[in-house]
Amino acid sequence: MKVGIVTDSGSDLPRELAAELGIEIIPFHVNLNNKEYRDGIDITRQEFYRKLVEQKLTPKTSQPALGFFVDTYRRLLQKFDALLSIHISGKLSGTFHTAQMAGEMIPGADIRVVDSLSASMGQGGLVLEACRALQKGFSIDQVVKILESLRKRVRLFVTLDTLEFLKRGGRIGRVTAFLGSVLRVKPLIWLVDGEVEPITKARSRREMISLLLAEFKKEITTETKAIITVLHTAAEEEALRLKSRIQGDFEQAEILLREAGPALGAHVGPGALAISVVP
C-alpha cells in the first residue's frame, strides 16, 4: 500500500526536505497590512520578520480553506492508496478539524487525520517519524498508533522576548494571568496536551535562555534518542549558540536548527527561542 503524508506549514518542516521525502505541505495564510500571503510560497520567513520589525505590523494567520484540503486530498489519492494527514494542535487552530471534514467529503477514501497536539517542529518531528516508519515497512494503522503514543511525550518550550504580539493577537490568555500586570518580563511557556501553559518568567534575556535550557533538560536524559530542534524567530546567532550547547550533552540525539514560520512567529514575535523534543 502506498501511503502519502500531508501536513501544514505550522510544522515548520523545510520545504526542500519535505519535497525530498514526498511530504505535502498545505500552507497557512498570513495577512500583513491587509495583504494575504501563503506561508513559504508568497513570503519567506526572513521577509515576514523584516516586515514585522520595520513596518511594525500586526500579523494575522488563518488556516487553509476546506476546499483546498479537499482538492489536495483528491489530487494525492490519484497516486496514493491512503493518506496520513498530521496537523497542528486542534486546541491552537481549526486546521485539524478542517482536515477531518475534508476527509469525510471524499467517500471511500482512506484518509487518517492525526492531531499532533503540538506545533512547529514538535509537529514536524512527528511527521518525520511517520515518514521513516512508513519507509521501514510499517502499516498505516501501526504508524497512527506510533504517533498517538509519541505525541504524549513531545515537548515544545518557547521563550518570548516580547509580549507585544501575544497582546496584539489577543492570545495572551493564561500567560497574562500568570504574569499579572508585569508585561516587561520574559516568560517561558510550553505546550501541554496541545495547549499553551506558562512555566516561569525571567527578568533578562540571559536568564530566559538559562531557564529554557534547564526546563528542557528536566524532560529528557542525555542518553535519549530524539529529534531535538532549536527554533528561533529572527534570532539565528543565539539559536546557533544554544544548539552548540545542546550538542555537547545529547550525542544520541538528532539535533536540528530551524527558523519558525508565521504560524508561531505571528504570536511570539521576533527574538523568540524555542526547543522541541520528539523522542
Backbone as JSON, one array per atom type, in Angstrom:
{
  "sequence": "MKVGIVTDSGSDLPRELAAELGIEIIPFHVNLNNKEYRDGIDITRQEFYRKLVEQKLTPKTSQPALGFFVDTYRRLLQKFDALLSIHISGKLSGTFHTAQMAGEMIPGADIRVVDSLSASMGQGGLVLEACRALQKGFSIDQVVKILESLRKRVRLFVTLDTLEFLKRGGRIGRVTAFLGSVLRVKPLIWLVDGEVEPITKARSRREMISLLLAEFKKEITTETKAIITVLHTAAEEEALRLKSRIQGDFEQAEILLREAGPALGAHVGPGALAISVVP",
  "N": [[0.84, -1.2, 0.0], [0.62, 2.16, -0.92], [1.34, 5.02, 0.85], [0.6, 8.38, 1.35], [1.88, 11.38, 2.83], [0.63, 14.17, 4.55], [0.88, 17.49, 5.75], [0.71, 20.64, 7.56], [1.9, 24.03, 7.13], [2.45, 24.93, 9.62], [4.03, 23.1, 10.81], [6.66, 23.7, 10.38], [8.51, 22.32, 8.84], [11.27, 22.15, 6.65], [10.78, 23.11, 3.28], [12.27, 22.04, 1.2], [13.25, 19.67, 2.29], [10.84, 18.36, 2.77], [9.95, 18.05, 0.13], [11.88, 16.31, -0.84], [11.29, 14.04, 0.66], [8.76, 13.53, -0.12], [6.59, 14.67, 1.17], [3.59, 16.4, 1.57], [2.96, 19.8, 1.98], [0.58, 21.88, 3.29], [-0.15, 25.24, 3.01], [-0.39, 27.73, 5.59], [-2.22, 30.84, 5.76], [-1.12, 34.18, 5.72], [-1.78, 37.37, 6.9], [-0.76, 40.56, 6.26], [-0.86, 43.88, 6.82], [-3.29, 44.04, 5.42], [-2.75, 42.54, 3.19], [-2.59, 39.38, 1.75], [-0.68, 36.41, 2.17], [0.7, 33.25, 1.18], [2.1, 31.05, 3.36], [5.49, 30.41, 3.11], [5.37, 30.23, 0.39], [4.45, 32.6, -0.96], [5.77, 34.35, 0.62], [8.83, 34.63, 2.35], [10.39, 33.44, 5.38], [12.28, 35.22, 6.33], [11.51, 37.6, 5.08], [9.02, 37.93, 6.25], [9.61, 38.4, 9.03], [11.15, 40.68, 8.77], [9.29, 42.56, 7.86], [7.62, 42.67, 10.09], [9.26, 43.9, 11.98], [10.31, 46.28, 10.72], [8.06, 47.6, 9.67], [6.31, 47.54, 11.73], [4.01, 45.85, 11.95], [0.89, 44.15, 12.65], [0.55, 40.88, 12.5], [-1.7, 38.47, 11.08], [-2.83, 35.18, 11.11], [-4.33, 32.57, 9.18], [-6.14, 29.52, 8.82], [-5.78, 26.94, 6.3], [-8.17, 26.74, 3.63], [-11.2, 24.78, 3.55], [-11.9, 23.73, 1.01], [-9.43, 23.71, -0.25], [-8.06, 21.71, 1.12], [-9.66, 19.51, 0.38], [-9.27, 19.45, -2.42], [-6.51, 18.99, -2.48], [-6.29, 16.47, -1.2], [-7.76, 14.87, -3.03], [-6.17, 15.1, -5.31], [-3.78, 13.88, -4.45], [-4.67, 11.3, -3.91], [-4.77, 10.17, -6.34], [-2.36, 9.04, -6.8], [-1.67, 7.75, -4.48], [-2.61, 5.11, -2.19], [-3.63, 5.56, 0.29], [-3.88, 8.19, 2.77], [-2.03, 9.98, 5.21], [-2.59, 12.43, 7.4], [-1.21, 14.94, 9.18], [-1.46, 17.28, 11.76], [-1.26, 20.67, 13.17], [-1.86, 21.36, 16.65], [-5.22, 20.83, 17.58], [-6.24, 22.46, 19.5], [-5.1, 24.85, 19.19], [-5.58, 25.72, 16.65], [-8.0, 25.61, 13.97], [-7.32, 23.89, 11.99], [-6.86, 21.07, 12.09], [-9.47, 20.09, 12.48], [-10.68, 21.01, 10.15], [-9.27, 19.51, 8.29], [-10.22, 16.97, 8.97], [-12.93, 17.22, 8.24], [-12.62, 17.59, 5.5], [-11.62, 15.08, 4.72], [-13.84, 13.49, 5.24], [-15.47, 14.28, 3.22], [-14.79, 12.92, 1.01], [-15.9, 10.19, -0.07], [-15.21, 6.8, 0.69], [-12.46, 7.06, 0.63], [-9.28, 6.38, 2.11], [-8.28, 8.12, 4.55], [-6.36, 9.21, 7.11], [-6.52, 11.34, 9.76], [-4.52, 13.06, 11.96], [-4.14, 14.57, 15.1], [-1.49, 16.41, 16.14], [-1.09, 17.44, 18.63], [0.71, 19.37, 19.08], [3.03, 21.81, 17.82], [4.94, 23.66, 15.36], [8.24, 22.37, 15.18], [7.73, 20.34, 16.96], [5.44, 19.18, 16.04], [6.44, 18.84, 13.4], [8.54, 17.04, 13.83], [7.14, 14.73, 14.49], [5.94, 14.23, 12.04], [8.22, 13.59, 10.51], [9.0, 11.23, 11.86], [6.81, 9.61, 11.26], [7.08, 9.39, 8.5], [9.54, 8.02, 8.31], [8.87, 5.64, 9.59], [6.99, 4.55, 7.82], [8.67, 4.17, 5.65], [10.19, 2.1, 6.63], [8.48, 0.04, 6.44], [6.27, -0.21, 8.09], [2.73, -0.5, 8.65], [-0.07, 1.68, 7.81], [-1.9, 1.72, 9.9], [-0.3, 0.91, 12.05], [1.49, 3.06, 12.12], [-0.15, 5.2, 12.81], [-0.79, 4.45, 15.43], [1.74, 4.59, 16.57], [2.21, 7.36, 16.38], [0.16, 8.35, 18.03], [1.03, 7.43, 20.46], [3.6, 8.59, 20.69], [3.08, 11.38, 20.59], [2.25, 12.14, 23.11], [4.54, 12.41, 24.5], [5.97, 14.38, 23.33], [7.65, 17.49, 23.51], [7.51, 21.03, 23.65], [9.14, 23.89, 24.18], [9.02, 27.37, 24.68], [10.48, 30.55, 24.61], [9.75, 33.96, 25.1], [10.7, 37.04, 23.78], [9.32, 39.34, 23.8], [6.07, 40.44, 24.85], [4.37, 41.7, 23.25], [3.25, 40.83, 20.79], [1.61, 38.69, 21.48], [-0.21, 40.11, 22.98], [-1.31, 41.86, 21.02], [-2.54, 40.03, 19.33], [-4.48, 38.97, 20.91], [-4.05, 36.6, 22.23], [-3.0, 36.14, 24.7], [-4.03, 35.25, 27.11], [-3.8, 32.74, 29.49], [-1.2, 33.28, 30.04], [-1.1, 35.98, 30.7], [-2.56, 35.94, 33.09], [-0.77, 34.54, 34.62], [1.44, 36.22, 34.69], [0.45, 38.51, 35.77], [0.23, 41.99, 36.09], [2.67, 42.69, 35.15], [4.3, 43.24, 32.36], [6.76, 43.39, 31.25], [8.47, 41.38, 31.72], [10.08, 38.29, 30.72], [8.59, 35.55, 29.55], [8.62, 31.95, 29.96], [7.15, 29.43, 28.22], [5.19, 26.44, 27.53], [3.94, 23.73, 25.49], [1.32, 21.79, 26.54], [-0.44, 18.89, 26.32], [-1.4, 19.9, 23.95], [-2.07, 22.53, 24.51], [-1.23, 25.94, 25.44], [0.82, 26.61, 28.18], [2.03, 28.46, 30.96], [5.37, 28.4, 32.34], [7.57, 29.59, 33.82], [9.16, 32.75, 34.59], [11.41, 35.33, 33.47], [13.77, 37.98, 34.12], [15.69, 38.96, 32.5], [17.26, 38.55, 29.26], [19.4, 36.76, 29.22], [18.94, 35.26, 31.54], [16.52, 34.16, 30.77], [17.24, 32.4, 28.66], [18.83, 30.61, 30.03], [16.95, 29.46, 31.75], [15.28, 28.27, 29.89], [16.95, 26.25, 28.85], [17.38, 24.78, 31.19], [14.78, 23.84, 31.89], [14.21, 22.31, 29.66], [16.15, 20.3, 29.92], [15.19, 18.97, 32.1], [13.27, 17.34, 31.11], [14.32, 15.41, 29.46], [16.68, 12.81, 29.14], [20.25, 12.59, 28.79], [20.94, 10.37, 27.35], [18.87, 9.81, 25.69], [17.4, 8.95, 22.58], [16.39, 11.1, 20.15], [14.56, 13.56, 18.22], [15.69, 16.64, 18.33], [15.0, 20.0, 18.13], [16.26, 23.2, 17.74], [14.7, 26.21, 17.75], [13.98, 29.43, 16.34], [12.97, 32.89, 16.1], [13.96, 35.06, 13.99], [16.44, 35.17, 15.34], [18.99, 34.02, 14.91], [21.78, 33.78, 15.58], [21.88, 33.47, 18.39], [20.4, 31.14, 18.56], [22.07, 29.33, 17.24], [24.19, 29.24, 19.07], [22.86, 28.12, 21.23], [22.16, 25.65, 20.18], [24.7, 24.54, 19.89], [25.44, 24.23, 22.58], [23.65, 22.29, 23.37], [24.32, 20.11, 21.74], [26.69, 19.17, 22.8], [25.92, 17.71, 25.02], [23.91, 15.91, 24.3], [24.48, 13.44, 22.65], [23.32, 11.27, 21.44], [21.15, 12.18, 20.13], [19.34, 13.55, 17.33], [19.99, 16.6, 16.16], [18.57, 19.59, 15.21], [18.32, 22.77, 13.49], [16.14, 25.47, 13.14], [14.3, 28.11, 11.66], [11.39, 29.41, 12.93], [8.16, 29.62, 11.42], [5.44, 31.82, 10.26], [3.14, 30.78, 11.57], [3.83, 30.27, 14.23], [5.48, 32.5, 14.72], [3.84, 34.77, 14.36], [2.52, 35.04, 16.74], [4.41, 35.04, 18.78], [6.33, 36.83, 18.02], [9.37, 38.53, 16.84], [12.69, 37.45, 17.91], [12.25, 35.32, 19.62], [13.06, 32.19, 21.21], [13.18, 28.65, 21.04], [12.76, 25.18, 21.97], [12.18, 22.03, 20.7], [11.23, 18.64, 21.37], [11.17, 15.41, 20.22], [10.82, 12.29, 21.16]],
  "CA": [[0.0, 0.0, 0.0], [1.35, 3.42, -0.97], [0.74, 5.99, 1.76], [1.1, 9.74, 1.24], [1.85, 12.16, 4.09], [0.24, 15.58, 4.41], [0.92, 18.28, 6.98], [0.52, 22.05, 7.27], [3.15, 24.79, 7.28], [2.71, 25.12, 11.05], [5.03, 22.1, 11.22], [7.99, 24.29, 10.19], [9.42, 21.47, 8.07], [11.83, 22.81, 5.46], [10.08, 22.64, 2.08], [13.17, 21.22, 0.39], [13.26, 18.35, 2.91], [9.52, 17.77, 2.52], [9.91, 17.64, -1.28], [12.76, 15.15, -0.96], [10.64, 12.9, 1.29], [7.42, 13.36, -0.69], [5.58, 15.15, 2.13], [2.82, 17.54, 1.06], [2.75, 20.84, 2.99], [-0.51, 22.81, 2.98], [0.27, 26.48, 3.65], [-1.23, 28.7, 6.3], [-2.27, 32.14, 5.13], [-0.65, 35.25, 6.59], [-2.26, 38.7, 6.48], [0.09, 41.67, 6.71], [-1.3, 45.16, 6.26], [-4.4, 43.73, 4.51], [-2.29, 41.77, 2.04], [-2.51, 37.98, 2.15], [0.42, 35.61, 1.61], [0.75, 31.84, 1.54], [3.32, 30.8, 4.12], [6.52, 29.64, 2.45], [5.2, 30.29, -1.06], [4.43, 34.01, -1.37], [6.6, 35.14, 1.53], [9.81, 33.84, 3.09], [10.43, 33.74, 6.8], [13.09, 36.43, 6.51], [10.65, 38.73, 4.69], [7.96, 38.05, 7.26], [10.12, 39.05, 10.24], [11.59, 42.04, 8.43], [8.09, 43.4, 7.81], [7.16, 42.87, 11.46], [10.15, 44.84, 12.69], [10.46, 47.57, 10.04], [6.77, 48.27, 9.46], [5.53, 47.42, 12.97], [2.71, 45.32, 11.56], [0.27, 43.11, 13.46], [0.22, 39.81, 11.56], [-2.8, 37.56, 11.37], [-2.72, 33.93, 10.35], [-5.59, 31.85, 9.02], [-5.94, 28.14, 8.39], [-6.12, 26.66, 4.9], [-9.6, 26.58, 3.39], [-11.7, 23.42, 3.42], [-11.81, 23.32, -0.39], [-8.02, 23.44, -0.59], [-7.78, 20.37, 1.64], [-10.36, 18.52, -0.45], [-8.56, 19.37, -3.71], [-5.19, 18.37, -2.25], [-6.5, 15.04, -0.95], [-8.17, 14.22, -4.29], [-5.0, 15.04, -6.21], [-2.82, 12.9, -3.94], [-5.25, 9.97, -3.98], [-4.55, 9.63, -7.68], [-1.1, 8.27, -6.8], [-1.51, 7.01, -3.22], [-3.76, 4.3, -1.78], [-4.14, 6.11, 1.55], [-3.19, 9.41, 3.18], [-1.85, 10.25, 6.63], [-2.58, 13.89, 7.46], [-0.77, 15.25, 10.55], [-1.64, 18.73, 11.82], [-1.05, 21.49, 14.36], [-2.82, 21.07, 17.71], [-6.58, 21.3, 17.38], [-6.56, 23.45, 20.53], [-4.47, 26.1, 18.78], [-6.04, 26.09, 15.31], [-9.06, 24.77, 13.44], [-6.8, 23.16, 10.84], [-7.09, 19.64, 12.28], [-10.89, 19.81, 12.27], [-10.93, 21.23, 8.73], [-8.74, 18.34, 7.6], [-11.16, 15.89, 9.22], [-14.11, 17.48, 7.42], [-12.25, 17.35, 4.1], [-11.53, 13.65, 4.53], [-15.21, 12.95, 5.23], [-16.14, 14.7, 1.99], [-14.32, 12.06, -0.1], [-16.38, 8.85, 0.3], [-14.41, 5.63, 0.32], [-11.02, 7.32, 0.7], [-8.62, 6.04, 3.37], [-7.54, 9.31, 4.99], [-6.24, 9.25, 8.58], [-6.14, 12.68, 10.2], [-3.95, 12.95, 13.31], [-3.83, 15.79, 15.83], [-0.14, 16.26, 16.71], [-1.09, 18.02, 19.97], [1.91, 20.18, 19.17], [3.18, 22.82, 16.77], [6.31, 23.85, 14.91], [8.95, 21.12, 14.96], [7.12, 19.26, 17.74], [4.61, 18.59, 14.99], [7.29, 18.45, 12.29], [9.28, 15.83, 14.21], [6.21, 13.6, 14.36], [5.8, 13.97, 10.6], [9.43, 12.88, 10.1], [8.94, 9.88, 12.41], [5.8, 8.87, 10.49], [7.68, 9.12, 7.19], [10.56, 6.99, 8.48], [8.19, 4.39, 9.92], [6.43, 4.03, 6.57], [9.79, 3.7, 4.83], [10.66, 0.84, 7.2], [7.52, -1.01, 6.16], [5.12, -0.23, 9.0], [1.44, -0.2, 8.02], [-0.64, 2.96, 8.22], [-2.5, 1.52, 11.23], [0.8, 0.91, 13.01], [2.07, 4.4, 12.21], [-1.1, 6.02, 13.58], [-0.62, 4.09, 16.84], [3.03, 5.16, 16.98], [2.03, 8.8, 16.56], [-0.7, 8.59, 19.19], [1.85, 7.2, 21.64], [4.69, 9.56, 20.72], [2.66, 12.78, 20.79], [2.11, 12.41, 24.54], [5.87, 12.66, 25.06], [6.59, 15.5, 22.62], [7.73, 18.72, 24.32], [7.87, 22.26, 22.94], [9.37, 25.01, 25.1], [9.17, 28.62, 23.93], [10.73, 31.77, 25.37], [9.33, 35.15, 24.37], [11.47, 38.25, 24.07], [8.33, 40.4, 23.99], [4.67, 40.0, 24.94], [3.6, 42.61, 22.41], [2.5, 40.15, 19.74], [0.54, 37.96, 22.13], [-1.22, 41.12, 23.33], [-1.99, 42.32, 19.81], [-3.37, 38.97, 18.76], [-5.49, 38.53, 21.87], [-3.79, 35.2, 22.59], [-2.13, 36.12, 25.86], [-4.77, 34.35, 27.99], [-3.27, 32.26, 30.76], [0.11, 33.88, 30.29], [-1.38, 37.21, 31.41], [-2.93, 35.6, 34.46], [0.45, 34.08, 35.27], [2.36, 37.33, 34.86], [-0.19, 39.64, 36.4], [0.3, 43.23, 35.32], [4.05, 42.95, 34.76], [4.43, 42.78, 30.99], [8.12, 43.56, 30.75], [9.26, 40.17, 31.96], [10.2, 37.39, 29.57], [8.06, 34.28, 30.02], [8.91, 30.66, 29.35], [5.9, 28.69, 28.12], [5.31, 25.19, 26.8], [2.69, 23.12, 25.06], [0.94, 20.63, 27.32], [-1.67, 18.33, 25.76], [-1.86, 20.75, 22.86], [-2.41, 23.87, 24.96], [-0.12, 26.76, 25.95], [0.85, 26.78, 29.63], [3.25, 29.14, 31.43], [6.23, 27.64, 33.26], [8.23, 30.52, 34.72], [9.44, 34.03, 33.94], [12.76, 35.85, 33.69], [13.9, 39.44, 34.05], [16.66, 39.31, 31.46], [17.36, 37.56, 28.18], [20.35, 35.72, 29.63], [18.24, 34.39, 32.49], [15.49, 33.48, 29.99], [17.86, 31.3, 27.92], [19.26, 29.62, 31.03], [15.75, 28.76, 32.21], [14.84, 27.43, 28.77], [17.84, 25.09, 28.83], [17.17, 24.0, 32.41], [13.5, 23.16, 31.8], [14.36, 21.3, 28.61], [16.95, 19.18, 30.43], [14.38, 18.22, 33.07], [12.33, 16.49, 30.39], [14.98, 14.44, 28.59], [18.0, 12.4, 29.61], [21.28, 12.77, 27.76], [21.05, 9.14, 26.55], [17.66, 9.64, 24.89], [17.42, 9.15, 21.14], [15.28, 12.01, 19.9], [14.75, 14.68, 17.29], [15.69, 17.88, 19.1], [15.13, 21.14, 17.23], [16.37, 24.56, 18.29], [13.93, 27.1, 16.89], [14.11, 30.85, 16.65], [12.28, 33.84, 15.23], [14.91, 36.13, 13.7], [17.47, 35.2, 16.39], [19.79, 32.87, 14.49], [23.07, 33.66, 16.27], [21.64, 32.89, 19.71], [19.94, 29.77, 18.34], [23.27, 28.54, 16.94], [24.92, 29.02, 20.33], [22.06, 27.2, 22.03], [22.31, 24.33, 19.56], [26.05, 24.07, 20.22], [25.44, 23.8, 23.98], [22.87, 21.05, 23.46], [25.04, 19.05, 21.05], [27.72, 18.63, 23.66], [25.34, 16.84, 26.04], [22.95, 14.94, 23.77], [25.17, 12.87, 21.5], [22.46, 10.26, 20.81], [20.01, 12.85, 19.51], [19.43, 14.23, 16.03], [19.75, 17.99, 16.55], [18.29, 20.44, 14.06], [18.13, 24.21, 13.7], [15.08, 25.9, 12.22], [13.6, 29.36, 11.95], [9.95, 29.17, 12.97], [7.4, 30.4, 10.46], [4.4, 32.72, 10.74], [2.15, 30.14, 12.46], [4.32, 30.54, 15.57], [6.05, 33.84, 14.8], [2.81, 35.81, 14.45], [2.06, 35.16, 18.12], [5.52, 35.26, 19.71], [7.12, 37.96, 17.55], [10.8, 38.26, 16.63], [13.53, 37.34, 19.11], [11.9, 34.17, 20.46], [13.85, 30.97, 21.1], [12.38, 27.5, 21.47], [13.33, 23.85, 21.8], [11.2, 20.95, 20.61], [11.8, 17.31, 21.58], [10.33, 14.28, 19.8], [11.57, 11.07, 21.48]],
  "C": [[0.87, 1.25, 0.0], [0.62, 4.45, -0.13], [1.4, 7.35, 1.58], [0.97, 10.47, 2.57], [1.55, 13.62, 3.77], [0.41, 16.26, 5.76], [0.65, 19.73, 6.59], [1.82, 22.8, 7.58], [3.43, 25.16, 8.73], [3.72, 24.14, 11.59], [6.46, 22.63, 11.15], [9.0, 23.33, 9.55], [9.99, 22.25, 6.9], [11.18, 22.24, 4.2], [10.98, 21.76, 1.21], [13.26, 19.8, 0.95], [11.94, 17.62, 2.64], [9.42, 17.26, 1.08], [10.74, 16.38, -1.49], [12.08, 13.89, -0.43], [9.23, 12.64, 0.75], [6.3, 13.77, 0.25], [4.9, 16.39, 1.56], [2.59, 18.53, 2.2], [1.65, 21.79, 2.51], [-0.23, 24.12, 3.73], [-0.81, 27.18, 4.46], [-1.24, 29.99, 5.49], [-1.88, 33.19, 6.16], [-1.14, 36.58, 6.04], [-1.38, 39.77, 7.12], [-0.39, 42.95, 6.02], [-2.34, 44.96, 5.15], [-3.97, 43.06, 3.21], [-2.05, 40.33, 2.5], [-1.4, 37.24, 1.41], [0.22, 34.15, 2.02], [2.13, 31.57, 2.16], [4.27, 29.9, 3.34], [6.43, 29.62, 0.94], [5.27, 31.73, -1.56], [5.34, 34.88, -0.51], [7.56, 34.2, 2.26], [9.76, 34.23, 4.56], [11.2, 35.03, 7.08], [12.27, 37.69, 6.16], [9.58, 38.99, 5.73], [8.46, 38.81, 8.48], [10.61, 40.47, 9.96], [10.4, 43.0, 8.4], [7.56, 43.68, 9.23], [7.96, 43.95, 12.17], [10.13, 46.22, 12.04], [9.14, 48.32, 9.93], [5.86, 48.21, 10.67], [4.11, 46.95, 12.7], [2.21, 44.3, 12.59], [-0.16, 41.98, 12.52], [-1.0, 39.01, 12.03], [-2.62, 36.32, 10.51], [-4.1, 33.29, 10.26], [-5.3, 30.47, 8.45], [-6.29, 27.97, 6.92], [-7.61, 26.39, 4.77], [-9.96, 25.11, 3.21], [-11.54, 22.91, 1.98], [-10.4, 23.0, -0.82], [-7.6, 22.06, -0.1], [-8.4, 19.31, 0.74], [-9.63, 18.34, -1.78], [-7.21, 18.67, -3.57], [-5.34, 16.87, -2.03], [-6.86, 14.3, -2.25], [-7.0, 14.06, -5.25], [-4.04, 13.94, -5.76], [-3.35, 11.48, -4.03], [-5.16, 9.36, -5.37], [-3.26, 8.81, -7.76], [-0.83, 7.5, -5.51], [-2.78, 6.23, -2.9], [-4.43, 4.87, -0.52], [-3.32, 7.35, 1.9], [-3.15, 9.49, 4.7], [-1.64, 11.75, 6.76], [-2.36, 14.33, 8.91], [-0.73, 16.77, 10.74], [-1.39, 19.35, 13.2], [-2.17, 21.22, 15.37], [-4.2, 21.67, 17.44], [-7.02, 22.3, 18.43], [-5.95, 24.81, 20.21], [-5.03, 26.62, 17.46], [-7.16, 25.14, 14.89], [-8.61, 23.89, 12.3], [-7.08, 21.66, 10.93], [-8.55, 19.3, 11.97], [-11.28, 20.02, 10.81], [-10.45, 20.03, 7.92], [-9.66, 17.13, 7.78], [-12.4, 16.02, 8.32], [-13.82, 17.17, 5.95], [-12.19, 15.85, 3.8], [-12.9, 13.0, 4.44], [-15.96, 13.28, 3.95], [-15.69, 13.87, 0.77], [-14.69, 10.62, 0.26], [-15.45, 7.74, -0.19], [-12.91, 5.82, 0.41], [-10.47, 6.95, 2.08], [-7.72, 7.2, 3.77], [-7.54, 9.33, 6.52], [-5.73, 10.63, 8.98], [-5.73, 12.6, 11.66], [-3.67, 14.34, 13.88], [-2.47, 15.59, 16.5], [-0.09, 16.66, 18.18], [0.14, 18.89, 20.19], [1.9, 21.21, 18.04], [4.65, 22.91, 16.4], [7.0, 22.49, 14.77], [8.58, 20.03, 15.96], [6.23, 18.46, 16.81], [5.47, 18.05, 13.85], [8.09, 17.18, 12.58], [8.41, 14.59, 14.12], [6.0, 13.23, 12.89], [7.02, 13.19, 10.09], [9.43, 11.44, 10.61], [7.94, 9.02, 11.64], [6.37, 8.47, 9.13], [8.7, 7.99, 7.29], [9.94, 5.63, 8.79], [7.59, 3.75, 8.67], [7.53, 3.47, 5.67], [10.34, 2.36, 5.33], [9.66, -0.29, 7.0], [6.36, -1.13, 7.13], [3.85, 0.1, 8.23], [0.91, 1.14, 8.5], [-1.29, 2.85, 9.59], [-1.43, 1.56, 12.31], [1.37, 2.3, 13.21], [1.14, 5.33, 13.0], [-0.94, 5.72, 15.07], [0.7, 4.64, 17.39], [2.88, 6.65, 17.27], [1.21, 9.12, 17.8], [0.04, 8.34, 20.5], [2.93, 8.27, 21.79], [4.24, 10.96, 21.1], [2.48, 13.14, 22.26], [3.44, 12.78, 25.17], [6.62, 13.79, 24.34], [6.58, 16.73, 23.53], [8.13, 19.89, 23.42], [7.93, 23.39, 23.95], [9.62, 26.27, 24.28], [9.44, 29.77, 24.9], [10.34, 32.96, 24.5], [10.2, 36.33, 24.77], [10.54, 39.42, 24.34], [6.94, 39.79, 24.08], [3.77, 40.79, 23.99], [2.72, 41.87, 21.41], [1.39, 39.27, 20.3], [-0.59, 38.92, 22.52], [-2.02, 41.55, 22.11], [-2.95, 41.27, 19.27], [-4.44, 38.45, 19.69], [-5.27, 37.12, 22.36], [-3.03, 35.07, 23.92], [-2.72, 35.31, 27.01], [-4.13, 34.02, 29.31], [-1.91, 32.86, 31.08], [-0.06, 35.2, 31.04], [-1.71, 36.93, 32.87], [-1.71, 35.2, 35.27], [1.37, 35.26, 35.6], [1.77, 38.48, 35.66], [-0.07, 40.86, 35.52], [1.7, 43.54, 34.82], [4.3, 42.38, 33.37], [5.83, 42.96, 30.42], [8.99, 42.35, 31.01], [9.22, 39.29, 30.72], [9.75, 36.0, 30.0], [8.62, 33.08, 29.27], [7.61, 29.87, 29.39], [6.16, 27.35, 27.44], [3.94, 24.7, 26.4], [2.46, 21.86, 25.87], [-0.41, 20.14, 26.8], [-2.28, 19.27, 24.73], [-2.21, 22.17, 23.24], [-1.19, 24.6, 25.52], [-0.26, 26.92, 27.46], [2.13, 27.52, 30.02], [4.04, 28.25, 32.37], [6.84, 28.59, 34.3], [8.5, 31.81, 33.96], [10.84, 34.51, 34.33], [12.75, 37.37, 33.55], [14.84, 39.87, 32.93], [16.7, 38.22, 30.41], [18.32, 36.43, 28.56], [19.68, 34.74, 30.58], [17.19, 33.55, 31.75], [16.08, 32.25, 29.29], [18.33, 30.21, 28.88], [18.08, 28.8, 31.53], [15.21, 27.82, 31.14], [15.65, 26.13, 28.74], [17.59, 24.18, 30.03], [15.86, 23.21, 32.35], [13.53, 22.04, 30.76], [15.09, 20.07, 29.15], [16.21, 18.38, 31.5], [13.55, 17.13, 32.38], [13.0, 15.4, 29.56], [16.35, 14.1, 29.16], [19.0, 12.49, 28.46], [21.42, 11.54, 26.88], [19.88, 8.97, 25.58], [17.93, 9.86, 23.39], [16.18, 9.97, 20.78], [15.61, 12.93, 18.74], [14.6, 15.94, 18.13], [15.9, 19.03, 18.12], [15.22, 22.43, 18.02], [15.7, 25.5, 17.29], [14.15, 28.55, 17.29], [13.24, 31.67, 15.71], [13.2, 35.05, 15.07], [15.94, 36.29, 14.83], [18.46, 34.07, 16.13], [21.08, 32.7, 15.28], [22.9, 33.02, 17.64], [21.19, 31.43, 19.58], [21.12, 28.85, 18.02], [24.07, 28.25, 18.2], [24.19, 28.02, 21.22], [22.18, 25.78, 21.48], [23.67, 23.72, 19.92], [26.12, 23.55, 21.65], [24.71, 22.47, 24.13], [23.64, 19.87, 22.86], [26.08, 18.39, 21.94], [27.2, 17.61, 24.65], [24.49, 15.7, 25.48], [23.48, 14.3, 22.48], [24.33, 11.83, 20.77], [21.33, 10.9, 19.99], [20.36, 13.41, 18.13], [19.06, 15.69, 16.3], [19.68, 18.89, 15.32], [18.18, 21.89, 14.47], [17.1, 24.68, 12.68], [14.52, 27.25, 12.66], [12.1, 29.1, 11.87], [9.23, 30.11, 12.01], [6.31, 31.23, 11.09], [3.4, 32.08, 11.7], [2.54, 30.33, 13.92], [4.75, 32.0, 15.71], [5.03, 34.95, 14.93], [2.37, 36.05, 15.89], [3.18, 35.43, 19.12], [6.4, 36.43, 19.3], [8.58, 37.58, 17.35], [11.54, 38.15, 17.95], [13.2, 36.17, 20.01], [12.86, 33.02, 20.2], [13.0, 29.82, 21.61], [13.18, 26.22, 21.26], [12.18, 22.85, 21.74], [11.92, 19.61, 20.76], [10.77, 16.28, 21.15], [11.12, 13.01, 20.07], [11.4, 10.01, 20.4]]
}
